[in-house]
Amino acid sequence: QPEQLVRIFTDTPPYRFPFSVADYLALSSQQTTFTRIAGYADRPMTYTDGRSAERLRGREVSWTYFDTLGITPELGRNFTAADGKPGAPPAVIVSHQFWQQRLGGTPDAIGRAIRLNSVDYAVVGVLPATLGPLETRQEYFVAARWDTPRRKGPFFITAIGRLPDPAKADVSVAELRAINKRLFPVW
């Protein structure tokens, strides 16, 4: 149901900006009009298998990302709230291509550790071979562990939401403006 999906920006007309961590955390805790919301940011990292290293395209995503998009891993599981908590063990969901080319395409890849930017990430899922436009060309997705920041910036998170009724988007827009109005004086 792609007609239910929307991209959410912070805006100062005529400009639109990505979210900061503070904006995203406020949205996720205060919104009531979306069935689901999620955030993501590009996060290229270096993958090494112990013999060679390569720079790969990937994303850091909120634990709600794949549920918001309606994607279920082919193997393993989606991220959970526990994966998104600061201090949680690093978790990754890999693309079907990454799984086949770098992990041998075997089911025992689930639970294995892969090394990204010198950190071991546990593989918790493998995505289906066919994906939507947001996942294409991405090799992996790491669970974001965004914690309340000391300042509002930087602005790097793309927020998406799923509306229960796209015809009533104006209700969500009004709620988003109210959240922004409450948040602005704090920062």
PDB file of N, CA and C in Angstrom, residues 67-146:
ATOM      1  N   ASP A  67       9.203  -2.655   9.207  1.00  0.00           N
ATOM      2  CA  ASP A  67       7.765  -2.804   9.494  1.00  0.00           C
ATOM      3  C   ASP A  67       6.972  -1.679   8.840  1.00  0.00           C
ATOM      4  N   THR A  68       7.506  -0.459   8.878  1.00  0.00           N
ATOM      5  CA  THR A  68       6.829   0.684   8.255  1.00  0.00           C
ATOM      6  C   THR A  68       6.683   0.467   6.751  1.00  0.00           C
ATOM      7  N   LEU A  69       7.714  -0.088   6.131  1.00  0.00           N
ATOM      8  CA  LEU A  69       7.676  -0.334   4.691  1.00  0.00           C
ATOM      9  C   LEU A  69       6.940  -1.623   4.318  1.00  0.00           C
ATOM     10  N   GLY A  70       6.606  -2.432   5.309  1.00  0.00           N
ATOM     11  CA  GLY A  70       5.913  -3.691   5.030  1.00  0.00           C
ATOM     12  C   GLY A  70       6.833  -4.771   4.490  1.00  0.00           C
ATOM     13  N   ILE A  71       8.103  -4.747   4.894  1.00  0.00           N
ATOM     14  CA  ILE A  71       9.087  -5.727   4.410  1.00  0.00           C
ATOM     15  C   ILE A  71       9.415  -6.718   5.520  1.00  0.00           C
ATOM     16  N   THR A  72       9.335  -7.991   5.173  1.00  0.00           N
ATOM     17  CA  THR A  72       9.700  -9.064   6.093  1.00  0.00           C
ATOM     18  C   THR A  72      10.947  -9.743   5.560  1.00  0.00           C
ATOM     19  N   PRO A  73      11.960  -9.950   6.391  1.00  0.00           N
ATOM     20  CA  PRO A  73      13.166 -10.635   5.907  1.00  0.00           C
ATOM     21  C   PRO A  73      12.850 -12.036   5.373  1.00  0.00           C
ATOM     22  N   GLU A  74      13.632 -12.441   4.393  1.00  0.00           N
ATOM     23  CA  GLU A  74      13.517 -13.794   3.840  1.00  0.00           C
ATOM     24  C   GLU A  74      13.997 -14.815   4.864  1.00  0.00           C
ATOM     25  N   LEU A  75      15.045 -14.450   5.583  1.00  0.00           N
ATOM     26  CA  LEU A  75      15.593 -15.277   6.664  1.00  0.00           C
ATOM     27  C   LEU A  75      15.746 -14.415   7.904  1.00  0.00           C
ATOM     28  N   GLY A  76      15.610 -15.024   9.063  1.00  0.00           N
ATOM     29  CA  GLY A  76      15.806 -14.286  10.300  1.00  0.00           C
ATOM     30  C   GLY A  76      14.607 -13.427  10.650  1.00  0.00           C
ATOM     31  N   ARG A  77      14.890 -12.245  11.181  1.00  0.00           N
ATOM     32  CA  ARG A  77      13.830 -11.390  11.715  1.00  0.00           C
ATOM     33  C   ARG A  77      14.082  -9.929  11.388  1.00  0.00           C
ATOM     34  N   ASN A  78      13.056  -9.125  11.615  1.00  0.00           N
ATOM     35  CA  ASN A  78      13.188  -7.674  11.547  1.00  0.00           C
ATOM     36  C   ASN A  78      13.845  -7.180  12.828  1.00  0.00           C
ATOM     37  N   PHE A  79      14.242  -5.925  12.823  1.00  0.00           N
ATOM     38  CA  PHE A  79      14.749  -5.316  14.040  1.00  0.00           C
ATOM     39  C   PHE A  79      13.625  -5.224  15.069  1.00  0.00           C
ATOM     40  N   THR A  80      13.989  -5.202  16.335  1.00  0.00           N
ATOM     41  CA  THR A  80      13.035  -5.039  17.433  1.00  0.00           C
ATOM     42  C   THR A  80      13.394  -3.783  18.216  1.00  0.00           C
ATOM     43  N   ALA A  81      12.517  -3.404  19.127  1.00  0.00           N
ATOM     44  CA  ALA A  81      12.787  -2.237  19.972  1.00  0.00           C
ATOM     45  C   ALA A  81      14.096  -2.415  20.743  1.00  0.00           C
ATOM     46  N   ALA A  82      14.409  -3.635  21.147  1.00  0.00           N
ATOM     47  CA  ALA A  82      15.649  -3.900  21.885  1.00  0.00           C
ATOM     48  C   ALA A  82      16.873  -3.567  21.032  1.00  0.00           C
ATOM     49  N   ASP A  83      16.805  -3.831  19.725  1.00  0.00           N
ATOM     50  CA  ASP A  83      17.933  -3.519  18.840  1.00  0.00           C
ATOM     51  C   ASP A  83      18.192  -2.020  18.753  1.00  0.00           C
ATOM     52  N   GLY A  84      17.159  -1.197  18.954  1.00  0.00           N
ATOM     53  CA  GLY A  84      17.286   0.244  18.827  1.00  0.00           C
ATOM     54  C   GLY A  84      17.646   0.979  20.098  1.00  0.00           C
ATOM     55  N   LYS A  85      17.812   0.268  21.194  1.00  0.00           N
ATOM     56  CA  LYS A  85      18.158   0.924  22.460  1.00  0.00           C
ATOM     57  C   LYS A  85      19.653   1.247  22.508  1.00  0.00           C
ATOM     58  N   PRO A  86      20.003   2.467  22.939  1.00  0.00           N
ATOM     59  CA  PRO A  86      21.424   2.785  23.104  1.00  0.00           C
ATOM     60  C   PRO A  86      22.087   1.760  24.021  1.00  0.00           C
ATOM     61  N   GLY A  87      23.245   1.282  23.608  1.00  0.00           N
ATOM     62  CA  GLY A  87      23.968   0.281  24.384  1.00  0.00           C
ATOM     63  C   GLY A  87      23.646  -1.148  23.978  1.00  0.00           C
ATOM     64  N   ALA A  88      22.668  -1.355  23.097  1.00  0.00           N
ATOM     65  CA  ALA A  88      22.321  -2.694  22.633  1.00  0.00           C
ATOM     66  C   ALA A  88      23.449  -3.238  21.751  1.00  0.00           C
ATOM     67  N   PRO A  89      23.581  -4.570  21.697  1.00  0.00           N
ATOM     68  CA  PRO A  89      24.588  -5.129  20.789  1.00  0.00           C
ATOM     69  C   PRO A  89      24.281  -4.726  19.350  1.00  0.00           C
ATOM     70  N   PRO A  90      25.299  -4.394  18.556  1.00  0.00           N
ATOM     71  CA  PRO A  90      25.072  -3.976  17.168  1.00  0.00           C
ATOM     72  C   PRO A  90      24.417  -5.086  16.345  1.00  0.00           C
ATOM     73  N   ALA A  91      23.345  -4.729  15.619  1.00  0.00           N
ATOM     74  CA  ALA A  91      22.604  -5.681  14.796  1.00  0.00           C
ATOM     75  C   ALA A  91      22.538  -5.168  13.367  1.00  0.00           C
ATOM     76  N   VAL A  92      22.522  -6.105  12.411  1.00  0.00           N
ATOM     77  CA  VAL A  92      22.488  -5.754  10.995  1.00  0.00           C
ATOM     78  C   VAL A  92      21.548  -6.701  10.252  1.00  0.00           C
ATOM     79  N   ILE A  93      20.837  -6.150   9.270  1.00  0.00           N
ATOM     80  CA  ILE A  93      20.076  -6.936   8.306  1.00  0.00           C
ATOM     81  C   ILE A  93      20.773  -6.702   6.974  1.00  0.00           C
ATOM     82  N   VAL A  94      21.105  -7.792   6.277  1.00  0.00           N
ATOM     83  CA  VAL A  94      21.865  -7.673   5.039  1.00  0.00           C
ATOM     84  C   VAL A  94      20.974  -7.886   3.819  1.00  0.00           C
ATOM     85  N   SER A  95      21.422  -7.350   2.695  1.00  0.00           N
ATOM     86  CA  SER A  95      20.706  -7.550   1.440  1.00  0.00           C
ATOM     87  C   SER A  95      20.867  -9.003   0.992  1.00  0.00           C
ATOM     88  N   HIS A  96      19.985  -9.432   0.122  1.00  0.00           N
ATOM     89  CA  HIS A  96      20.052 -10.778  -0.434  1.00  0.00           C
ATOM     90  C   HIS A  96      21.388 -10.971  -1.157  1.00  0.00           C
ATOM     91  N   GLN A  97      21.808  -9.956  -1.907  1.00  0.00           N
ATOM     92  CA  GLN A  97      23.058 -10.019  -2.649  1.00  0.00           C
ATOM     93  C   GLN A  97      24.258 -10.140  -1.704  1.00  0.00           C
ATOM     94  N   PHE A  98      24.276  -9.347  -0.621  1.00  0.00           N
ATOM     95  CA  PHE A  98      25.362  -9.426   0.364  1.00  0.00           C
ATOM     96  C   PHE A  98      25.419 -10.838   0.940  1.00  0.00           C
ATOM     97  N   TRP A  99      24.263 -11.371   1.291  1.00  0.00           N
ATOM     98  CA  TRP A  99      24.169 -12.714   1.865  1.00  0.00           C
ATOM     99  C   TRP A  99      24.749 -13.753   0.913  1.00  0.00           C
ATOM    100  N   GLN A 100      24.389 -13.675  -0.362  1.00  0.00           N
ATOM    101  CA  GLN A 100      24.881 -14.660  -1.327  1.00  0.00           C
ATOM    102  C   GLN A 100      26.364 -14.485  -1.622  1.00  0.00           C
ATOM    103  N   GLN A 101      26.798 -13.250  -1.855  1.00  0.00           N
ATOM    104  CA  GLN A 101      28.172 -13.004  -2.279  1.00  0.00           C
ATOM    105  C   GLN A 101      29.192 -13.062  -1.156  1.00  0.00           C
ATOM    106  N   ARG A 102      28.816 -12.650   0.038  1.00  0.00           N
ATOM    107  CA  ARG A 102      29.802 -12.553   1.118  1.00  0.00           C
ATOM    108  C   ARG A 102      29.589 -13.545   2.259  1.00  0.00           C
ATOM    109  N   LEU A 103      28.379 -14.096   2.356  1.00  0.00           N
ATOM    110  CA  LEU A 103      28.098 -15.025   3.460  1.00  0.00           C
ATOM    111  C   LEU A 103      27.738 -16.428   2.964  1.00  0.00           C
ATOM    112  N   GLY A 104      27.957 -16.677   1.684  1.00  0.00           N
ATOM    113  CA  GLY A 104      27.763 -18.015   1.146  1.00  0.00           C
ATOM    114  C   GLY A 104      26.323 -18.410   0.867  1.00  0.00           C
ATOM    115  N   GLY A 105      25.361 -17.524   1.149  1.00  0.00           N
ATOM    116  CA  GLY A 105      23.963 -17.825   0.882  1.00  0.00           C
ATOM    117  C   GLY A 105      23.406 -18.974   1.698  1.00  0.00           C
ATOM    118  N   THR A 106      23.967 -19.220   2.865  1.00  0.00           N
ATOM    119  CA  THR A 106      23.504 -20.333   3.703  1.00  0.00           C
ATOM    120  C   THR A 106      22.710 -19.820   4.910  1.00  0.00           C
ATOM    121  N   PRO A 107      21.755 -20.615   5.381  1.00  0.00           N
ATOM    122  CA  PRO A 107      20.933 -20.193   6.522  1.00  0.00           C
ATOM    123  C   PRO A 107      21.717 -19.931   7.804  1.00  0.00           C
ATOM    124  N   ASP A 108      22.901 -20.536   7.945  1.00  0.00           N
ATOM    125  CA  ASP A 108      23.672 -20.316   9.180  1.00  0.00           C
ATOM    126  C   ASP A 108      24.301 -18.930   9.251  1.00  0.00           C
ATOM    127  N   ALA A 109      24.040 -18.094   8.239  1.00  0.00           N
ATOM    128  CA  ALA A 109      24.507 -16.701   8.298  1.00  0.00           C
ATOM    129  C   ALA A 109      23.795 -15.940   9.415  1.00  0.00           C
ATOM    130  N   ILE A 110      22.560 -16.327   9.736  1.00  0.00           N
ATOM    131  CA  ILE A 110      21.827 -15.675  10.828  1.00  0.00           C
ATOM    132  C   ILE A 110      22.561 -15.979  12.139  1.00  0.00           C
ATOM    133  N   GLY A 111      22.870 -14.920  12.868  1.00  0.00           N
ATOM    134  CA  GLY A 111      23.597 -15.066  14.121  1.00  0.00           C
ATOM    135  C   GLY A 111      25.098 -14.871  13.982  1.00  0.00           C
ATOM    136  N   ARG A 112      25.598 -14.958  12.755  1.00  0.00           N
ATOM    137  CA  ARG A 112      27.029 -14.725  12.540  1.00  0.00           C
ATOM    138  C   ARG A 112      27.349 -13.257  12.709  1.00  0.00           C
ATOM    139  N   ALA A 113      28.598 -12.979  13.011  1.00  0.00           N
ATOM    140  CA  ALA A 113      29.059 -11.597  13.131  1.00  0.00           C
ATOM    141  C   ALA A 113      29.746 -11.184  11.836  1.00  0.00           C
ATOM    142  N   ILE A 114      29.454  -9.968  11.390  1.00  0.00           N
ATOM    143  CA  ILE A 114      30.207  -9.384  10.284  1.00  0.00           C
ATOM    144  C   ILE A 114      30.861  -8.111  10.801  1.00  0.00           C
ATOM    145  N   ARG A 115      31.986  -7.768  10.222  1.00  0.00           N
ATOM    146  CA  ARG A 115      32.759  -6.616  10.700  1.00  0.00           C
ATOM    147  C   ARG A 115      32.546  -5.422   9.781  1.00  0.00           C
ATOM    148  N   LEU A 116      31.967  -4.360  10.347  1.00  0.00           N
ATOM    149  CA  LEU A 116      31.728  -3.107   9.650  1.00  0.00           C
ATOM    150  C   LEU A 116      32.385  -1.992  10.451  1.00  0.00           C
ATOM    151  N   ASN A 117      33.272  -1.233   9.810  1.00  0.00           N
ATOM    152  CA  ASN A 117      34.000  -0.151  10.498  1.00  0.00           C
ATOM    153  C   ASN A 117      34.630  -0.625  11.807  1.00  0.00           C
ATOM    154  N   SER A 118      35.229  -1.803  11.760  1.00  0.00           N
ATOM    155  CA  SER A 118      35.953  -2.395  12.901  1.00  0.00           C
ATOM    156  C   SER A 118      35.053  -2.761  14.073  1.00  0.00           C
ATOM    157  N   VAL A 119      33.742  -2.889  13.844  1.00  0.00           N
ATOM    158  CA  VAL A 119      32.789  -3.295  14.886  1.00  0.00           C
ATOM    159  C   VAL A 119      32.079  -4.560  14.404  1.00  0.00           C
ATOM    160  N   ASP A 120      31.900  -5.521  15.301  1.00  0.00           N
ATOM    161  CA  ASP A 120      31.172  -6.742  14.959  1.00  0.00           C
ATOM    162  C   ASP A 120      29.670  -6.523  15.112  1.00  0.00           C
ATOM    163  N   TYR A 121      28.930  -6.799  14.042  1.00  0.00           N
ATOM    164  CA  TYR A 121      27.472  -6.693  14.005  1.00  0.00           C
ATOM    165  C   TYR A 121      26.901  -8.091  13.844  1.00  0.00           C
ATOM    166  N   ALA A 122      25.913  -8.443  14.653  1.00  0.00           N
ATOM    167  CA  ALA A 122      25.241  -9.737  14.517  1.00  0.00           C
ATOM    168  C   ALA A 122      24.228  -9.658  13.380  1.00  0.00           C
ATOM    169  N   VAL A 123      24.299 -10.606  12.450  1.00  0.00           N
ATOM    170  CA  VAL A 123      23.337 -10.674  11.350  1.00  0.00           C
ATOM    171  C   VAL A 123      22.038 -11.242  11.913  1.00  0.00           C
ATOM    172  N   VAL A 124      20.974 -10.427  11.889  1.00  0.00           N
ATOM    173  CA  VAL A 124      19.682 -10.882  12.413  1.00  0.00           C
ATOM    174  C   VAL A 124      18.681 -11.182  11.308  1.00  0.00           C
ATOM    175  N   GLY A 125      18.969 -10.718  10.064  1.00  0.00           N
ATOM    176  CA  GLY A 125      18.038 -10.958   8.977  1.00  0.00           C
ATOM    177  C   GLY A 125      18.687 -10.817   7.615  1.00  0.00           C
ATOM    178  N   VAL A 126      18.042 -11.442   6.628  1.00  0.00           N
ATOM    179  CA  VAL A 126      18.434 -11.340   5.224  1.00  0.00           C
ATOM    180  C   VAL A 126      17.201 -10.887   4.465  1.00  0.00           C
ATOM    181  N   LEU A 127      17.324  -9.829   3.690  1.00  0.00           N
ATOM    182  CA  LEU A 127      16.192  -9.287   2.945  1.00  0.00           C
ATOM    183  C   LEU A 127      15.856 -10.137   1.722  1.00  0.00           C
ATOM    184  N   PRO A 128      14.607 -10.054   1.259  1.00  0.00           N
ATOM    185  CA  PRO A 128      14.247 -10.752   0.015  1.00  0.00           C
ATOM    186  C   PRO A 128      15.048 -10.190  -1.167  1.00  0.00           C
ATOM    187  N   ALA A 129      15.129 -10.966  -2.243  1.00  0.00           N
ATOM    188  CA  ALA A 129      15.880 -10.542  -3.431  1.00  0.00           C
ATOM    189  C   ALA A 129      15.236  -9.329  -4.097  1.00  0.00           C
ATOM    190  N   THR A 130      13.906  -9.235  -4.071  1.00  0.00           N
ATOM    191  CA  THR A 130      13.199  -8.121  -4.693  1.00  0.00           C
ATOM    192  C   THR A 130      12.873  -7.085  -3.632  1.00  0.00           C
ATOM    193  N   LEU A 131      13.290  -5.855  -3.882  1.00  0.00           N
ATOM    194  CA  LEU A 131      13.109  -4.787  -2.894  1.00  0.00           C
ATOM    195  C   LEU A 131      12.506  -3.548  -3.535  1.00  0.00           C
ATOM    196  N   GLY A 132      12.102  -2.616  -2.676  1.00  0.00           N
ATOM    197  CA  GLY A 132      11.566  -1.348  -3.133  1.00  0.00           C
ATOM    198  C   GLY A 132      12.673  -0.334  -3.385  1.00  0.00           C
ATOM    199  N   PRO A 133      12.299   0.871  -3.789  1.00  0.00           N
ATOM    200  CA  PRO A 133      13.294   1.885  -4.168  1.00  0.00           C
ATOM    201  C   PRO A 133      14.185   2.365  -3.025  1.00  0.00           C
ATOM    202  N   LEU A 134      13.730   2.300  -1.776  1.00  0.00           N
ATOM    203  CA  LEU A 134      14.566   2.770  -0.665  1.00  0.00           C
ATOM    204  C   LEU A 134      15.674   1.781  -0.306  1.00  0.00           C
ATOM    205  N   GLU A 135      15.507   0.517  -0.687  1.00  0.00           N
ATOM    206  CA  GLU A 135      16.478  -0.509  -0.309  1.00  0.00           C
ATOM    207  C   GLU A 135      17.446  -0.847  -1.436  1.00  0.00           C
ATOM    208  N   THR A 136      17.071  -0.511  -2.665  1.00  0.00           N
ATOM    209  CA  THR A 136      17.910  -0.841  -3.810  1.00  0.00           C
ATOM    210  C   THR A 136      19.290  -0.209  -3.657  1.00  0.00           C
ATOM    211  N   ARG A 137      20.306  -0.947  -4.015  1.00  0.00           N
ATOM    212  CA  ARG A 137      21.713  -0.525  -3.982  1.00  0.00           C
ATOM    213  C   ARG A 137      22.288  -0.431  -2.568  1.00  0.00           C
ATOM    214  N   GLN A 138      21.542  -0.817  -1.557  1.00  0.00           N
ATOM    215  CA  GLN A 138      22.070  -0.839  -0.191  1.00  0.00           C
ATOM    216  C   GLN A 138      22.495  -2.270   0.132  1.00  0.00           C
ATOM    217  N   GLU A 139      23.683  -2.437   0.703  1.00  0.00           N
ATOM    218  CA  GLU A 139      24.200  -3.769   1.022  1.00  0.00           C
ATOM    219  C   GLU A 139      23.770  -4.261   2.410  1.00  0.00           C
ATOM    220  N   TYR A 140      23.531  -3.324   3.312  1.00  0.00           N
ATOM    221  CA  TYR A 140      23.191  -3.684   4.698  1.00  0.00           C
ATOM    222  C   TYR A 140      22.409  -2.548   5.337  1.00  0.00           C
ATOM    223  N   PHE A 141      21.762  -2.893   6.452  1.00  0.00           N
ATOM    224  CA  PHE A 141      21.007  -1.925   7.250  1.00  0.00           C
ATOM    225  C   PHE A 141      21.350  -2.210   8.707  1.00  0.00           C
ATOM    226  N   VAL A 142      21.915  -1.218   9.386  1.00  0.00           N
ATOM    227  CA  VAL A 142      22.248  -1.398  10.798  1.00  0.00           C
ATOM    228  C   VAL A 142      21.167  -0.732  11.643  1.00  0.00           C
ATOM    229  N   ALA A 143      20.893  -1.338  12.786  1.00  0.00           N
ATOM    230  CA  ALA A 143      19.889  -0.785  13.695  1.00  0.00           C
ATOM    231  C   ALA A 143      20.435   0.480  14.339  1.00  0.00           C
ATOM    232  N   ALA A 144      19.709   1.584  14.151  1.00  0.00           N
ATOM    233  CA  ALA A 144      20.100   2.855  14.765  1.00  0.00           C
ATOM    234  C   ALA A 144      19.861   2.792  16.262  1.00  0.00           C
ATOM    235  N   ARG A 145      20.776   3.363  17.004  1.00  0.00           N
ATOM    236  CA  ARG A 145      20.639   3.442  18.462  1.00  0.00           C
ATOM    237  C   ARG A 145      20.769   4.901  18.866  1.00  0.00           C
ATOM    238  N   TRP A 146      19.769   5.678  18.412  1.00  0.00           N
ATOM    239  CA  TRP A 146      19.780   7.123  18.645  1.00  0.00           C
ATOM    240  C   TRP A 146      19.342   7.430  20.068  1.00  0.00           C
TER     241      TRP A 146
END
